[in-house]
PDB file of C-alpha atoms and ligand atoms in Angstrom:
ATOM      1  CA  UNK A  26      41.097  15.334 -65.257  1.00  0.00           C
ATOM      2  CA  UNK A  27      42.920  12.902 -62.759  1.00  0.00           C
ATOM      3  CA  UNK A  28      41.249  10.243 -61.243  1.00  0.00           C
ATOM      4  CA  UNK A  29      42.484  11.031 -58.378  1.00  0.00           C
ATOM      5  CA  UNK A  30      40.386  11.952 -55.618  1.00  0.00           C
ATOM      6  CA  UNK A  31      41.254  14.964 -52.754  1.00  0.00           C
ATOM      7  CA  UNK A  32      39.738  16.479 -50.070  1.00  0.00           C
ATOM      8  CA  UNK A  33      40.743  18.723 -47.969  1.00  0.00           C
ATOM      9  CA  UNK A  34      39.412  19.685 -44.378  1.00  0.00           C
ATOM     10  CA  UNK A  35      40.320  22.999 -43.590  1.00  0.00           C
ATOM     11  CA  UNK A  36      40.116  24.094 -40.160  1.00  0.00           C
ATOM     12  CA  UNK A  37      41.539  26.280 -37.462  1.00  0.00           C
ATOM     13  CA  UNK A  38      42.202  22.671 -34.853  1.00  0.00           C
ATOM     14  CA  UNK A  39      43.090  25.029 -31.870  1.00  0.00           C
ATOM     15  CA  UNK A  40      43.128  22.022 -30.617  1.00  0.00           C
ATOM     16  CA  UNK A  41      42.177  19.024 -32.919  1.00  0.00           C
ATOM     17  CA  UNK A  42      39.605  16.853 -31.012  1.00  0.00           C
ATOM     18  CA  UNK A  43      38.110  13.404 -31.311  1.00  0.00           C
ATOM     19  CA  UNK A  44      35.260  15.084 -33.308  1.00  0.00           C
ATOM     20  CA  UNK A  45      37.551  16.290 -36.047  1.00  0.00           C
ATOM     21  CA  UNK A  46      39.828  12.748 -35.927  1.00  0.00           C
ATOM     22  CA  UNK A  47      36.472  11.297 -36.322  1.00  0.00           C
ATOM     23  CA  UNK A  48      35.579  13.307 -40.040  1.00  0.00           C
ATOM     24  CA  UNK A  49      39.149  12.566 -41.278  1.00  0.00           C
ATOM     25  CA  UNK A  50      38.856   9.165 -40.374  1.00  0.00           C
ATOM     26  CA  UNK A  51      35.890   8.666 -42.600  1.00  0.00           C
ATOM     27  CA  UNK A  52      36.786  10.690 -45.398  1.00  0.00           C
ATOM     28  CA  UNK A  53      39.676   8.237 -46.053  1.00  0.00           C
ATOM     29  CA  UNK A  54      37.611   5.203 -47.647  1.00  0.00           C
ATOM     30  CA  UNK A  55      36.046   7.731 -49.397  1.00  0.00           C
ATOM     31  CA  UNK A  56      39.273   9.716 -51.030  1.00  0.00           C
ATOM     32  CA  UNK A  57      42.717   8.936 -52.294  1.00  0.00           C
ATOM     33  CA  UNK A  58      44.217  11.614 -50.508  1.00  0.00           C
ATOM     34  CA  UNK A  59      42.679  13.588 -47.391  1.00  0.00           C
ATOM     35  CA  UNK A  60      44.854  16.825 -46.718  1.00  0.00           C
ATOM     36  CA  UNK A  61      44.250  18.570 -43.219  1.00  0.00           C
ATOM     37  CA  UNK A  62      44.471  22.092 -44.063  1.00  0.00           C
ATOM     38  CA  UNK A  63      45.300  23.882 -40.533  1.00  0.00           C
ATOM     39  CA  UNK A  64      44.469  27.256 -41.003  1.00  0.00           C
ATOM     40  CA  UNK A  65      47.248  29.622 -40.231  1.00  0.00           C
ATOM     41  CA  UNK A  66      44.804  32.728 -38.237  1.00  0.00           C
ATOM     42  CA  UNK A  67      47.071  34.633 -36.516  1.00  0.00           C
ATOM     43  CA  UNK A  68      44.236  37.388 -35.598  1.00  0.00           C
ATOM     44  CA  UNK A  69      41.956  35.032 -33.631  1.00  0.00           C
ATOM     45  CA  UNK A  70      45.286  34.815 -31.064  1.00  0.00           C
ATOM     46  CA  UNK A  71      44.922  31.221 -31.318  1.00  0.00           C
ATOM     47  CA  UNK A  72      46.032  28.723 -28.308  1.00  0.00           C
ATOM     48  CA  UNK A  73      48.431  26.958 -30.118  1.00  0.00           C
ATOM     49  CA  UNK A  74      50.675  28.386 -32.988  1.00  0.00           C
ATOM     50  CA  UNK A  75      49.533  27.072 -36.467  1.00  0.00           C
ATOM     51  CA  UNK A  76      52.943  25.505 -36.205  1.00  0.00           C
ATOM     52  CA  UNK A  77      52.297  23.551 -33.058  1.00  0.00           C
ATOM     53  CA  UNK A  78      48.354  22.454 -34.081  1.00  0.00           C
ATOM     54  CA  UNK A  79      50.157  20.918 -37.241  1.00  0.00           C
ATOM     55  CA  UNK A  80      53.160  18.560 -35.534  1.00  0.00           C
ATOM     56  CA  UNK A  81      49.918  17.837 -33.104  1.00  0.00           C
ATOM     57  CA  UNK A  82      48.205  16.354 -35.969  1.00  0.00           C
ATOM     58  CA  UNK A  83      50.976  15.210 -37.817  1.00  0.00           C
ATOM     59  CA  UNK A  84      51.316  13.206 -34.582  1.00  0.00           C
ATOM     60  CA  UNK A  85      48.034  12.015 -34.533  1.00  0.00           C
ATOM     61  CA  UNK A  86      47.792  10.780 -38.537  1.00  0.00           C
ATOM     62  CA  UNK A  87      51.349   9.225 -38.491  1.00  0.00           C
ATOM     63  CA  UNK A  88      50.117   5.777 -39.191  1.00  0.00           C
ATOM     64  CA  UNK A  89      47.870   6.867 -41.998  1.00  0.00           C
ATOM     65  CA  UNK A  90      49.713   7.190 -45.084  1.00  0.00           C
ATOM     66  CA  UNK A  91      46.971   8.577 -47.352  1.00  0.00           C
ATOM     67  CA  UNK A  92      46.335  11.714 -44.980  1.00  0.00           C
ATOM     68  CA  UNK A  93      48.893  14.851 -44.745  1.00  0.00           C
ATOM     69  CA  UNK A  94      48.910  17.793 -42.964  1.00  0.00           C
ATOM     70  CA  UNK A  95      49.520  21.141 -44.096  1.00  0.00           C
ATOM     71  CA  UNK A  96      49.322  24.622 -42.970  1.00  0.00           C
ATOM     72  CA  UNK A  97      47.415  27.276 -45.345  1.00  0.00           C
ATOM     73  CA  UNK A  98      46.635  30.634 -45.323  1.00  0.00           C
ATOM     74  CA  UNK A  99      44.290  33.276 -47.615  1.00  0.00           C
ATOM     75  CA  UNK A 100      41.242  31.802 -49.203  1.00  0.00           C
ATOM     76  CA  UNK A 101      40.601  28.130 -48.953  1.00  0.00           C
ATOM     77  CA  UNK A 102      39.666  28.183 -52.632  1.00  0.00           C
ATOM     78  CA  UNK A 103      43.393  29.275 -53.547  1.00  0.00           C
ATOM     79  CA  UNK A 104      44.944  26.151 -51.395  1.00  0.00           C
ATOM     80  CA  UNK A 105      42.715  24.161 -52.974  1.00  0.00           C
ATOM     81  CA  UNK A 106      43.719  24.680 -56.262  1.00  0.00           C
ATOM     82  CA  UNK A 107      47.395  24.454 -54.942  1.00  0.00           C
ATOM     83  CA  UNK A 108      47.149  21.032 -53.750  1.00  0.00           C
ATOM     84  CA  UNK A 109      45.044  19.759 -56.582  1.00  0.00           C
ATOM     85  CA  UNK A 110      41.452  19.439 -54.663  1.00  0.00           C
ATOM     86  CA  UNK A 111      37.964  19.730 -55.612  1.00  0.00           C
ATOM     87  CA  UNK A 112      36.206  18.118 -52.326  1.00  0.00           C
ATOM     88  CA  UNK A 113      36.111  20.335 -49.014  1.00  0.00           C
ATOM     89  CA  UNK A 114      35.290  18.325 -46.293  1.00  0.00           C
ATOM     90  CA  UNK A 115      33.535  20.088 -43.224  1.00  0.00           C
ATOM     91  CA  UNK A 116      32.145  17.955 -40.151  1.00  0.00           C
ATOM     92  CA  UNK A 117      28.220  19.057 -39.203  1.00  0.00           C
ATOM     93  CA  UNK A 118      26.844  18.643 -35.536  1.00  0.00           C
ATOM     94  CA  UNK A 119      23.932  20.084 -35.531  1.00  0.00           C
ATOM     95  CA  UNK A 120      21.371  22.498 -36.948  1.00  0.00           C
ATOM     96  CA  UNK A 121      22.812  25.443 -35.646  1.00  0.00           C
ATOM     97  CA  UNK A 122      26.266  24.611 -37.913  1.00  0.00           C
ATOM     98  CA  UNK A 123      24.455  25.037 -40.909  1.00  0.00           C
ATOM     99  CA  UNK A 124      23.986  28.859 -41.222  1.00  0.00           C
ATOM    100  CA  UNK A 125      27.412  29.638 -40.750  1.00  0.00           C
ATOM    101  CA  UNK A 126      28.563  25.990 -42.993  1.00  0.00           C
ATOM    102  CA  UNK A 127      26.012  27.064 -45.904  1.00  0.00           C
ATOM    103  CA  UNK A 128      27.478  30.439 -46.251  1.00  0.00           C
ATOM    104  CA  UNK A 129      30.545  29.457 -46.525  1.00  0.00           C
ATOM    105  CA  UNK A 130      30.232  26.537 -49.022  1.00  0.00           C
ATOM    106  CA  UNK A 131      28.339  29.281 -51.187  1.00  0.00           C
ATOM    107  CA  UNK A 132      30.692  31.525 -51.243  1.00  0.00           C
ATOM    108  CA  UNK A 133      33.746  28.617 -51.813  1.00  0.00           C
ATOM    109  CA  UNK A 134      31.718  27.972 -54.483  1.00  0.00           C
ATOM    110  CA  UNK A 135      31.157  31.569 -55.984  1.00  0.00           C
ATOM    111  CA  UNK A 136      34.982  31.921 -55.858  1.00  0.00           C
ATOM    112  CA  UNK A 137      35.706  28.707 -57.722  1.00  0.00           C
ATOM    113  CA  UNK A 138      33.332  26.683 -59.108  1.00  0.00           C
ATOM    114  CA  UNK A 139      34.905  23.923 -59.230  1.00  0.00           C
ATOM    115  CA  UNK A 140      34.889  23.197 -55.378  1.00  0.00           C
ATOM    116  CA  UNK A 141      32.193  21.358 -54.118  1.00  0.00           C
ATOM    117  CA  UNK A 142      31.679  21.079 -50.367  1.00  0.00           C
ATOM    118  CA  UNK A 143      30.564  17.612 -48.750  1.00  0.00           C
ATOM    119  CA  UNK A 144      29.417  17.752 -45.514  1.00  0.00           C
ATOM    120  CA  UNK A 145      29.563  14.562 -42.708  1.00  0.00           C
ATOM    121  CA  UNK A 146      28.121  13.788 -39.254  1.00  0.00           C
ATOM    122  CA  UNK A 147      30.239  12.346 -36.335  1.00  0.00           C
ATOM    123  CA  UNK A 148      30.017  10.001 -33.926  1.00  0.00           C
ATOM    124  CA  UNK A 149      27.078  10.941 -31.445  1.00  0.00           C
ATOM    125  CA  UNK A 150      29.462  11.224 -28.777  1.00  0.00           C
ATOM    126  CA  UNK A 151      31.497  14.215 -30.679  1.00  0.00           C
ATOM    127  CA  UNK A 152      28.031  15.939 -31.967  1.00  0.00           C
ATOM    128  CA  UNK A 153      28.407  18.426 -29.374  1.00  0.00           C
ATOM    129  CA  UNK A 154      32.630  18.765 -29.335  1.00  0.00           C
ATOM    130  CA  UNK A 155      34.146  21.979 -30.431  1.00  0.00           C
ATOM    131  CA  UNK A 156      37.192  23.153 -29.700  1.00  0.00           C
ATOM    132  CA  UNK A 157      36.369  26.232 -28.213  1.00  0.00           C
ATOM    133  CA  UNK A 158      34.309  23.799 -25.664  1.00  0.00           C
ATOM    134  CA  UNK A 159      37.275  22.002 -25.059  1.00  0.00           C
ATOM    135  CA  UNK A 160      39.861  24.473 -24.045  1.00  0.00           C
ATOM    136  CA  UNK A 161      36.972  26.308 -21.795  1.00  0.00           C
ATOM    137  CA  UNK A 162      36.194  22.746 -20.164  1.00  0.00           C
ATOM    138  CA  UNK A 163      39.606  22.277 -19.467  1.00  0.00           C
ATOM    139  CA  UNK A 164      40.626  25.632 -18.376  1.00  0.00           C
ATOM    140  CA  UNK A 165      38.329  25.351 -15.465  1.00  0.00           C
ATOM    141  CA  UNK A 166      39.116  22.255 -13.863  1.00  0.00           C
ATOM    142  CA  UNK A 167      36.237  20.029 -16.290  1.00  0.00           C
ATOM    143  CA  UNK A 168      37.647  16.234 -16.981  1.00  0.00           C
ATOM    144  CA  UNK A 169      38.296  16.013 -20.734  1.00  0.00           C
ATOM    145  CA  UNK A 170      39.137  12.667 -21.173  1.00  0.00           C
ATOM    146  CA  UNK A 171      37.820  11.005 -24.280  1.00  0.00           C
ATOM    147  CA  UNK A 172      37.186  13.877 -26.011  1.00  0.00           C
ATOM    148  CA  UNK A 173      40.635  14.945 -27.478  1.00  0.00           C
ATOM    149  CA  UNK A 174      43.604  12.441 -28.016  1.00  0.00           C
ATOM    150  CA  UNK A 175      45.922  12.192 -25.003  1.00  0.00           C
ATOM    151  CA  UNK A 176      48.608  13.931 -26.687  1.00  0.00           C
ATOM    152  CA  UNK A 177      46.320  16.943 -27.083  1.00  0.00           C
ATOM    153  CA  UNK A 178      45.508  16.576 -22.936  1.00  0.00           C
ATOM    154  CA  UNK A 179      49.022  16.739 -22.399  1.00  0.00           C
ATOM    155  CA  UNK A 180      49.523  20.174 -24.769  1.00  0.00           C
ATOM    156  CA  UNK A 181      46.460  21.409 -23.311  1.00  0.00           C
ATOM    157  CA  UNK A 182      47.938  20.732 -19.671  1.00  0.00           C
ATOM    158  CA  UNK A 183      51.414  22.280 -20.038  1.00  0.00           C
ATOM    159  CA  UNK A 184      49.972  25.236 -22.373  1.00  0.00           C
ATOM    160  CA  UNK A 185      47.159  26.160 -20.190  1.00  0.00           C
ATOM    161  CA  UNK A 186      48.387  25.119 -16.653  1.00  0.00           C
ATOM    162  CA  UNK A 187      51.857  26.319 -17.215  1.00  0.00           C
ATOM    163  CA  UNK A 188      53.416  22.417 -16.995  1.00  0.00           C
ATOM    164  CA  UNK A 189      56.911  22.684 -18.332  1.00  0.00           C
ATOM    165  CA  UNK A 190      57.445  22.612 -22.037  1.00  0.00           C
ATOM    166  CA  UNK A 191      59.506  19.940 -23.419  1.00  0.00           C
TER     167      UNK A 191
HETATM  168  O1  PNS B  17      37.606  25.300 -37.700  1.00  0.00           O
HETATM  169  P1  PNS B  17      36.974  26.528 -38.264  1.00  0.00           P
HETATM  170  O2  PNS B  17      37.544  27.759 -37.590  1.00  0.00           O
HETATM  171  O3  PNS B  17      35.468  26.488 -38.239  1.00  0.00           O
HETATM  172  O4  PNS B  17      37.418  26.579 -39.819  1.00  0.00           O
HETATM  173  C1  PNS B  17      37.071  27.665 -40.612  1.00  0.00           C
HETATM  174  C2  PNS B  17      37.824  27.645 -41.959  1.00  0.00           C
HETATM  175  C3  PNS B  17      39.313  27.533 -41.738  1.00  0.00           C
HETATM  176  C4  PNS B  17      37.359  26.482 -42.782  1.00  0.00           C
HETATM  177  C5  PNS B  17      37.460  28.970 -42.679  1.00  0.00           C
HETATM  178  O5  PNS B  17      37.636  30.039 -41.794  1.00  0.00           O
HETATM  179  C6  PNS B  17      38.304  29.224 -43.919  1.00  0.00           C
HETATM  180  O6  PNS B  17      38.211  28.518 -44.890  1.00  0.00           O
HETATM  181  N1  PNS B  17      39.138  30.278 -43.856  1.00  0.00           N
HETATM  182  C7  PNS B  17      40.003  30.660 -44.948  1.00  0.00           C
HETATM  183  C8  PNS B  17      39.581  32.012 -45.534  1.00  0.00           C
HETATM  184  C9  PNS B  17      38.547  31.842 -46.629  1.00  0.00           C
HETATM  185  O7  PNS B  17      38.727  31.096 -47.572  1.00  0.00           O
HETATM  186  N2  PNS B  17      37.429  32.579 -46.508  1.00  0.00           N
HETATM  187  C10 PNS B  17      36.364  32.581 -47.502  1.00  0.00           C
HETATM  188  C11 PNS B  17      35.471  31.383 -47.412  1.00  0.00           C
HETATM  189  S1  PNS B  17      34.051  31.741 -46.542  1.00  0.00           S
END
């Protein structure tokens, strides 16, 4: 087996937020490799194509040379045996994460046991940040500084207030 250590934190990052930066962040003293699995979910009718969420992050990790960025789709279990990973990585906020977190770090499990979940806190500040939250806030007028990166602002501005795309 290789010494080498993965994660991977899936998600669907429609947008990423500071929250999210936050968990990657501190899985990289903790792993050789982080991998930022953007989930490509096409039936949720997400804000931003899975295409767009990943240059967004891409963006956002450029100076951190141990974490990449890729797009998956299917089971999480079957890109994690792709990319050579045993750790998921999933950020918990609060109590009410847990149901839905438990279940499905069970059922990763039941369809590989080899993958072993790990779940970390952020920052107070995030422990409430979602980014379903985010994109409401925003939509209706709320000031959303702080809580994504101000490249994300600027998406969020021209996607959902019509600014000009580049
Ligand atoms: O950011 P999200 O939407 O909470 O992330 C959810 C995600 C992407 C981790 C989860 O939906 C997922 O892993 N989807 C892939 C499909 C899958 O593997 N399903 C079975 C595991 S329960």
């Amino acid at each position: 087996m290789s010494a080498h250590r993965i994660a991977v934190c899936p998600g669907s990052f429609d947008p990423i937020h500071n929250g999210h930066l936050d968990i990657i962040e501190r899985c990289r003293p903790l792993f050789d490799q982080v991998i930022v699995g953007v989930l490509h979910n096409d039936g949720k009718a997400p804000l931003f194509s899975v295409e767009e969420r990943v240059e967004m992050i891409q963006e956002l990790v450029a100076g951190w040379d141990d974490v990449r960025v890729e797009s998956f789709s299917g089971l999480l279990v079957h890109f994690m045996d792709a990319v050579g990973a045993r750790v998921v990585v999933r950020g918990l906020r609060a109590v009410s994460d847990f149901e839905y977190e438990f279940q499905m770090a069970m059922m990763n499990r039941r369809l590989n046991r080899r993958v072993e979940t790990v779940f970390m806190t952020p920052r107070e500040e995030f422990s409430f940040l979602s980014s379903r939250l985010v994109k409401e806030a925003f939509a209706l007028g709320g000031d959303i500084q702080g809580l994504v990166p101000d490249l994300v602002l600027e998406r969020l501005d021209r996607r959902i207030n019509g600014r000009r795309e580049p």
